[in-house]
CSV table of C-alpha atoms and ligand atoms in Angstrom, one decimal:
chain,number,residue,atom,x,y,z
A,244,MET,CA,-23.9,22.3,7.3
A,245,ALA,CA,-23.6,19.6,4.6
A,246,THR,CA,-20.9,18.3,2.4
A,247,LEU,CA,-21.5,18.9,-1.3
A,248,LEU,CA,-20.6,16.2,-3.9
A,249,LEU,CA,-20.0,17.4,-7.4
A,250,HIS,CA,-20.3,14.5,-9.9
A,251,HIS,CA,-21.5,13.6,-13.4
A,252,SER,CA,-21.9,10.4,-15.3
A,253,SER,CA,-19.8,11.8,-18.2
A,254,PHE,CA,-16.7,11.5,-15.9
A,255,ALA,CA,-16.8,7.9,-16.9
A,256,ASN,CA,-16.2,9.0,-20.5
A,257,HIS,CA,-12.7,10.2,-21.7
A,258,LYS,CA,-11.4,6.8,-22.6
A,259,THR,CA,-7.7,6.3,-22.5
A,260,ALA,CA,-5.5,3.7,-24.4
A,261,PRO,CA,-5.8,0.1,-23.3
A,262,GLY,CA,-3.7,-0.5,-20.1
A,263,HIS,CA,-3.6,3.2,-19.2
A,264,PRO,CA,-3.9,3.6,-15.4
A,265,GLU,CA,-6.1,6.7,-15.7
A,266,ARG,CA,-9.2,4.9,-16.9
A,267,PRO,CA,-13.0,5.3,-16.7
A,268,ASP,CA,-13.3,2.5,-14.0
A,269,ARG,CA,-11.7,5.0,-11.6
A,270,TYR,CA,-14.8,7.1,-11.7
A,271,ARG,CA,-17.1,4.2,-11.5
A,272,VAL,CA,-15.6,2.9,-8.2
A,273,VAL,CA,-15.8,6.4,-6.8
A,274,GLU,CA,-19.5,6.6,-7.7
A,275,ALA,CA,-20.1,3.2,-6.2
A,276,VAL,CA,-18.5,3.9,-2.9
A,277,LEU,CA,-20.3,7.3,-2.5
A,278,GLY,CA,-23.5,5.5,-3.4
A,279,GLN,CA,-23.4,3.5,-0.1
A,280,PRO,CA,-26.0,4.4,2.5
A,281,GLN,CA,-23.6,6.2,4.9
A,282,PHE,CA,-23.1,8.8,2.2
A,283,ASP,CA,-26.9,9.6,1.8
A,284,PRO,CA,-26.5,12.9,3.7
A,285,LEU,CA,-24.3,14.3,0.9
A,286,LEU,CA,-25.8,17.1,-1.1
A,287,ARG,CA,-25.3,16.0,-4.7
A,288,GLU,CA,-25.1,18.3,-7.7
A,289,GLU,CA,-24.3,17.5,-11.3
A,290,ALA,CA,-21.2,19.2,-12.6
A,291,GLU,CA,-21.8,21.9,-15.2
A,292,ILE,CA,-19.7,22.5,-18.3
A,293,ALA,CA,-17.4,25.5,-17.7
A,294,GLU,CA,-17.2,28.4,-20.1
A,295,LEU,CA,-14.0,27.9,-22.1
A,296,ASP,CA,-12.8,31.4,-20.9
A,297,THR,CA,-12.7,30.1,-17.3
A,298,THR,CA,-9.7,27.9,-18.2
A,299,ARG,CA,-7.9,31.1,-19.3
A,300,TYR,CA,-7.6,32.2,-15.6
A,301,VAL,CA,-4.4,30.0,-15.6
A,302,HIS,CA,-3.8,28.8,-19.1
A,303,THR,CA,-2.5,30.9,-22.0
A,304,ASN,CA,-4.8,31.7,-25.0
A,305,ARG,CA,-2.2,29.9,-27.2
A,306,TYR,CA,-2.6,26.7,-25.2
A,307,VAL,CA,-6.4,26.8,-24.9
A,308,ASP,CA,-6.8,27.5,-28.6
A,309,ALA,CA,-4.4,24.8,-29.6
A,310,LEU,CA,-6.2,22.3,-27.4
A,311,GLU,CA,-9.5,23.2,-29.0
A,312,GLU,CA,-8.0,22.7,-32.4
A,313,ALA,CA,-6.5,19.3,-31.4
A,314,ARG,CA,-9.9,17.8,-30.5
A,315,PRO,CA,-10.1,14.6,-32.6
A,316,ASP,CA,-13.3,13.4,-34.4
A,317,THR,CA,-12.2,9.8,-34.0
A,318,GLY,CA,-9.3,8.0,-32.3
A,319,TYR,CA,-6.8,9.8,-30.0
A,320,ALA,CA,-4.9,13.0,-30.2
A,321,HIS,CA,-1.8,12.6,-28.1
A,322,LEU,CA,-0.7,15.7,-26.1
A,323,ASP,CA,2.2,14.3,-24.1
A,324,GLY,CA,3.7,11.1,-25.5
A,325,GLY,CA,1.5,8.2,-24.4
A,326,ASP,CA,0.6,9.7,-21.1
A,327,THR,CA,-2.0,12.4,-22.0
A,328,MET,CA,-4.5,12.2,-24.7
A,329,MET,CA,-7.9,13.4,-26.0
A,330,GLU,CA,-10.6,11.4,-27.7
A,331,PRO,CA,-13.9,12.7,-29.0
A,332,SER,CA,-15.6,12.9,-25.6
A,333,THR,CA,-12.6,14.4,-23.7
A,334,TRP,CA,-13.3,18.1,-24.4
A,335,GLU,CA,-16.7,18.0,-22.6
A,336,VAL,CA,-15.3,15.9,-19.8
A,337,VAL,CA,-12.4,18.3,-19.0
A,338,LEU,CA,-14.6,21.4,-19.2
A,339,ARG,CA,-16.9,19.7,-16.8
A,340,GLY,CA,-14.0,19.1,-14.4
A,341,VAL,CA,-13.3,22.8,-14.5
A,342,GLY,CA,-17.0,23.6,-14.2
A,343,ALA,CA,-17.4,21.3,-11.2
A,344,THR,CA,-14.5,22.9,-9.4
A,345,VAL,CA,-15.7,26.5,-9.8
A,346,GLN,CA,-19.2,25.4,-8.9
A,347,ALA,CA,-17.8,23.8,-5.7
A,348,VAL,CA,-16.0,27.0,-4.9
A,349,ASP,CA,-19.1,29.1,-5.5
A,350,LYS,CA,-21.3,26.9,-3.3
A,351,VAL,CA,-18.9,26.8,-0.4
A,352,LEU,CA,-18.2,30.5,-0.5
A,353,ALA,CA,-21.9,31.2,-0.6
A,354,GLY,CA,-22.3,29.1,2.5
A,355,GLU,CA,-24.6,26.6,0.8
A,356,ALA,CA,-22.2,23.8,1.9
A,357,GLN,CA,-19.5,23.6,4.6
A,358,ASN,CA,-17.1,21.8,2.2
A,359,ALA,CA,-17.2,20.0,-1.1
A,360,PHE,CA,-15.7,17.0,-2.9
A,361,VAL,CA,-15.3,17.1,-6.6
A,362,ALA,CA,-15.4,13.6,-8.1
A,363,CYS,CA,-13.9,14.1,-11.6
A,364,ARG,CA,-11.3,12.8,-13.9
A,365,PRO,CA,-8.8,13.2,-15.5
A,366,PRO,CA,-6.7,14.8,-12.8
A,367,GLY,CA,-5.3,18.4,-13.2
A,368,HIS,CA,-2.3,19.3,-11.1
A,369,HIS,CA,0.4,18.4,-13.6
A,370,ALA,CA,-1.1,20.8,-16.3
A,371,GLU,CA,1.1,23.9,-16.6
A,372,THR,CA,0.2,27.3,-18.0
A,373,GLU,CA,0.7,26.0,-21.5
A,374,ARG,CA,1.6,22.3,-21.2
A,375,ALA,CA,-0.6,19.2,-20.8
A,376,MET,CA,1.2,16.4,-19.0
A,377,GLY,CA,0.9,13.4,-16.7
A,378,PHE,CA,-2.8,12.7,-17.7
A,379,CYS,CA,-3.7,16.3,-17.0
A,380,ILE,CA,-5.2,18.8,-19.5
A,381,PHE,CA,-6.7,21.7,-17.5
A,382,ASN,CA,-5.4,22.5,-14.0
A,383,ASN,CA,-8.7,22.3,-12.2
A,384,ILE,CA,-7.4,23.2,-8.7
A,385,SER,CA,-5.5,26.3,-9.9
A,386,ILE,CA,-8.5,27.5,-11.9
A,387,GLY,CA,-10.6,27.1,-8.7
A,388,ALA,CA,-8.2,29.2,-6.7
A,389,ARG,CA,-8.1,31.9,-9.3
A,390,HIS,CA,-11.9,31.8,-9.6
A,391,ALA,CA,-12.1,32.3,-5.8
A,392,GLN,CA,-9.9,35.4,-6.1
A,393,ARG,CA,-11.4,37.0,-9.3
A,394,LYS,CA,-15.1,36.2,-8.7
A,395,HIS,CA,-15.3,36.3,-4.9
A,396,GLY,CA,-12.5,38.8,-4.1
A,397,LEU,CA,-10.5,36.4,-1.9
A,398,MET,CA,-7.0,37.7,-1.1
A,399,ARG,CA,-5.4,34.5,0.2
A,400,VAL,CA,-6.1,30.9,-1.1
A,401,ALA,CA,-4.2,27.9,0.1
A,402,ILE,CA,-3.8,24.7,-2.1
A,403,VAL,CA,-2.7,21.6,-0.3
A,404,ASP,CA,-1.7,18.6,-2.4
A,405,PHE,CA,-1.2,15.1,-1.0
A,406,ASP,CA,-1.1,13.2,-4.3
A,407,VAL,CA,1.9,10.9,-4.5
A,408,HIS,CA,3.2,13.0,-7.4
A,409,HIS,CA,4.3,16.6,-7.1
A,410,GLY,CA,1.8,19.1,-8.6
A,411,ASN,CA,4.4,20.8,-10.9
A,412,GLY,CA,1.6,22.6,-12.8
A,413,THR,CA,0.1,24.2,-9.7
A,414,GLN,CA,3.5,25.2,-8.5
A,415,GLN,CA,4.5,26.7,-11.8
A,416,ILE,CA,1.3,28.6,-12.1
A,417,PHE,CA,1.6,30.3,-8.7
A,418,TYR,CA,5.5,30.2,-8.3
A,419,SER,CA,5.8,34.0,-8.1
A,420,ASP,CA,2.3,34.7,-6.6
A,421,PRO,CA,2.3,35.4,-2.9
A,422,SER,CA,-1.6,35.4,-2.8
A,423,VAL,CA,-1.7,31.6,-3.3
A,424,LEU,CA,0.1,29.2,-1.0
A,425,TYR,CA,1.0,25.8,-2.4
A,426,ALA,CA,2.0,23.0,0.0
A,427,SER,CA,2.6,19.4,-1.1
A,428,THR,CA,3.7,16.0,0.2
A,429,HIS,CA,4.8,13.7,-2.6
A,430,GLN,CA,7.2,10.9,-3.2
A,431,MET,CA,10.7,11.9,-4.5
A,432,PRO,CA,12.3,10.9,-6.7
A,433,LEU,CA,9.3,10.2,-8.9
A,434,PHE,CA,7.5,11.8,-11.8
A,435,PRO,CA,7.4,14.7,-12.6
A,436,GLY,CA,10.8,15.4,-10.9
A,437,THR,CA,10.0,18.7,-9.3
A,438,GLY,CA,9.0,19.3,-5.7
A,439,ALA,CA,12.3,19.7,-3.8
A,440,THR,CA,12.3,21.5,-0.5
A,441,ARG,CA,14.5,24.3,-2.0
A,442,GLU,CA,11.7,25.2,-4.5
A,443,THR,CA,10.1,27.9,-2.4
A,444,GLY,CA,8.7,30.4,-4.9
A,445,VAL,CA,8.3,33.8,-3.2
A,446,GLY,CA,8.0,32.1,0.1
A,447,ASN,CA,4.6,30.7,-0.9
A,448,ILE,CA,5.7,27.2,-1.9
A,449,PHE,CA,6.1,24.5,0.8
A,450,ASN,CA,7.3,21.2,-0.6
A,451,SER,CA,7.7,18.2,1.8
A,452,PRO,CA,9.1,15.3,-0.3
A,453,LEU,CA,8.7,11.8,1.1
A,454,ALA,CA,10.9,8.8,0.3
A,455,ALA,CA,9.7,5.4,-1.1
A,456,GLY,CA,8.3,3.3,1.7
A,457,ASP,CA,7.3,6.3,3.8
A,458,GLY,CA,3.7,6.1,5.2
A,459,GLY,CA,1.4,7.6,7.8
A,460,ALA,CA,4.1,8.6,10.3
A,461,GLU,CA,6.1,10.6,7.8
A,462,LEU,CA,2.9,12.1,6.5
A,463,ARG,CA,2.1,13.3,10.0
A,464,ASP,CA,5.6,14.7,10.5
A,465,ALA,CA,5.4,16.7,7.2
A,466,PHE,CA,2.1,18.2,8.1
A,467,GLU,CA,2.8,18.9,11.7
A,468,ASP,CA,6.3,20.2,11.2
A,469,ARG,CA,5.9,22.2,8.0
A,470,ILE,CA,2.5,22.4,6.3
A,471,LEU,CA,0.1,23.1,9.1
A,472,PRO,CA,2.4,25.9,10.6
A,473,ALA,CA,2.7,27.4,7.0
A,474,LEU,CA,-1.1,27.5,6.8
A,475,ASP,CA,-1.3,29.1,10.2
A,476,ALA,CA,1.1,31.8,9.1
A,477,PHE,CA,-0.7,32.4,5.8
A,478,ARG,CA,-4.3,32.5,7.2
A,479,PRO,CA,-6.1,31.3,4.1
A,480,GLU,CA,-9.6,32.4,3.3
A,481,LEU,CA,-10.3,29.1,1.5
A,482,ILE,CA,-8.4,25.8,1.5
A,483,ILE,CA,-8.5,23.8,-1.7
A,484,VAL,CA,-7.1,20.3,-1.7
A,485,SER,CA,-5.6,18.4,-4.5
A,486,ALA,CA,-6.9,15.1,-3.2
A,487,GLY,CA,-4.9,12.4,-4.9
A,488,PHE,CA,-5.0,8.9,-3.4
A,489,ASP,CA,-2.1,7.3,-5.3
A,490,ALA,CA,0.0,7.5,-2.1
A,491,HIS,CA,-2.1,4.5,-1.0
A,492,GLU,CA,-0.1,1.4,-0.2
A,493,ARG,CA,-1.8,-0.5,-3.0
A,494,ASP,CA,-1.2,2.0,-5.7
A,495,PRO,CA,0.8,0.8,-8.7
A,496,LEU,CA,2.3,4.2,-9.6
A,497,GLY,CA,3.9,5.1,-6.3
A,498,SER,CA,5.7,3.5,-3.4
A,499,LEU,CA,4.3,5.3,-0.4
A,500,THR,CA,2.3,3.2,2.1
A,501,MET,CA,-0.6,5.4,3.2
A,502,THR,CA,-3.9,3.8,4.2
A,503,GLY,CA,-7.5,5.1,4.3
A,504,ASP,CA,-6.9,6.0,8.0
A,505,ASP,CA,-4.0,8.2,7.0
A,506,PHE,CA,-6.1,10.0,4.4
A,507,ALA,CA,-8.8,10.4,7.1
A,508,TRP,CA,-6.2,11.9,9.4
A,509,VAL,CA,-4.9,14.5,6.9
A,510,THR,CA,-8.5,15.4,5.9
A,511,ARG,CA,-9.3,16.1,9.6
A,512,GLU,CA,-6.2,18.2,10.1
A,513,LEU,CA,-7.0,20.3,7.0
A,514,MET,CA,-10.6,20.7,8.2
A,515,LYS,CA,-9.3,21.9,11.6
A,516,SER,CA,-7.0,24.4,9.8
A,517,ALA,CA,-10.0,25.6,7.7
A,518,GLU,CA,-12.1,25.9,10.9
A,519,LYS,CA,-9.4,28.0,12.5
A,520,HIS,CA,-8.8,30.3,9.5
A,521,CYS,CA,-11.9,30.4,7.2
A,522,ASP,CA,-15.0,29.1,8.9
A,523,GLY,CA,-14.3,25.6,7.7
A,524,ARG,CA,-14.4,26.4,4.0
A,525,LEU,CA,-12.7,23.6,2.1
A,526,VAL,CA,-13.0,22.3,-1.4
A,527,ALA,CA,-11.3,19.0,-2.4
A,528,VAL,CA,-10.8,17.9,-6.0
A,529,LEU,CA,-9.9,14.4,-7.0
A,530,GLU,CA,-6.5,14.0,-8.5
A,531,GLY,CA,-4.8,10.5,-8.8
A,532,GLY,CA,-5.4,7.1,-7.3
A,533,TYR,CA,-4.9,4.2,-9.7
A,534,ASP,CA,-5.6,1.0,-7.6
A,535,LEU,CA,-9.4,0.7,-7.7
A,536,GLN,CA,-9.7,-0.8,-4.2
A,537,GLY,CA,-7.2,1.7,-2.8
A,538,LEU,CA,-9.0,4.5,-4.5
A,539,ALA,CA,-12.5,3.4,-3.2
A,540,ASP,CA,-11.2,3.0,0.4
A,541,SER,CA,-9.4,6.3,0.4
A,542,VAL,CA,-12.3,8.3,-1.1
A,543,GLY,CA,-14.6,6.7,1.4
A,544,ALA,CA,-12.4,7.7,4.3
A,545,HIS,CA,-11.8,11.2,2.9
A,546,VAL,CA,-15.4,12.1,2.2
A,547,GLY,CA,-16.6,10.4,5.4
A,548,GLU,CA,-14.3,12.8,7.3
A,549,LEU,CA,-15.5,15.8,5.3
A,550,MET,CA,-19.1,15.0,6.3
A,551,LYS,CA,-18.2,15.4,10.0
A,552,GLY,CA,-17.4,19.1,9.4
B,505,LIG,ZN1,-0.6,11.3,-8.9
């Protein structure tokens, strides 16, 4: 069965202030790499705009309504200091990121694709129930997990996050919910400051912090010693991946030293886990990755591996 790519040219909108690392060129390099001939077998679908109510699976009405009010007609509306902002095109872009994620979940659960990669921006995993932060406005991955439960009746969904930053938003949303497992490797100390091993939720949170300078060997240890066994014990019916590539050695926001090969390895291990527990059903959603070359290499390695499923 094929790998599905969810994409849309509007993900190159949502302009950020000059010098901001989360910029439209990120999407352009992802489209460029996935436009190469070896990616021809991908099933490609344009991302649809989500119903606003879909965001309410994980965000409060107060937050969603305040965001809608904050949409600027010109210039920027700042949501989180200088980090997170909206400009006039942003609303459509973030609703399309949510739409793409639930669309990917629908297609994979319907058996129309083996797995899926959602190429979207901005990222989502820092957005909490009622707080935008760290470039993130809606928590795509968490909405995808809830959608799988509410619309498809899944009992157990696992979210695995290998972005260099801890997904504080995802952890906060599911902290007391045993039906969703959240496992993360991330650099510590680093923004946003959460993600210690002792943060365990109701036994459903598995944080594996890494230290500056750590690379593929430490990533393998974290997965083999802690995250893959946790997945085995949980027996997910769907694995959703917060696929951030800012742990790449070239990335300016982190100090980990992963390469494309490391991202290929972790992708393969997650596919094996999905194969074992849920007929290979896996949905990956783009999070960070701020060096354009590092992002292109990593996405190429990740999606290339998904296509072998
Ligand atoms: Zn990140």
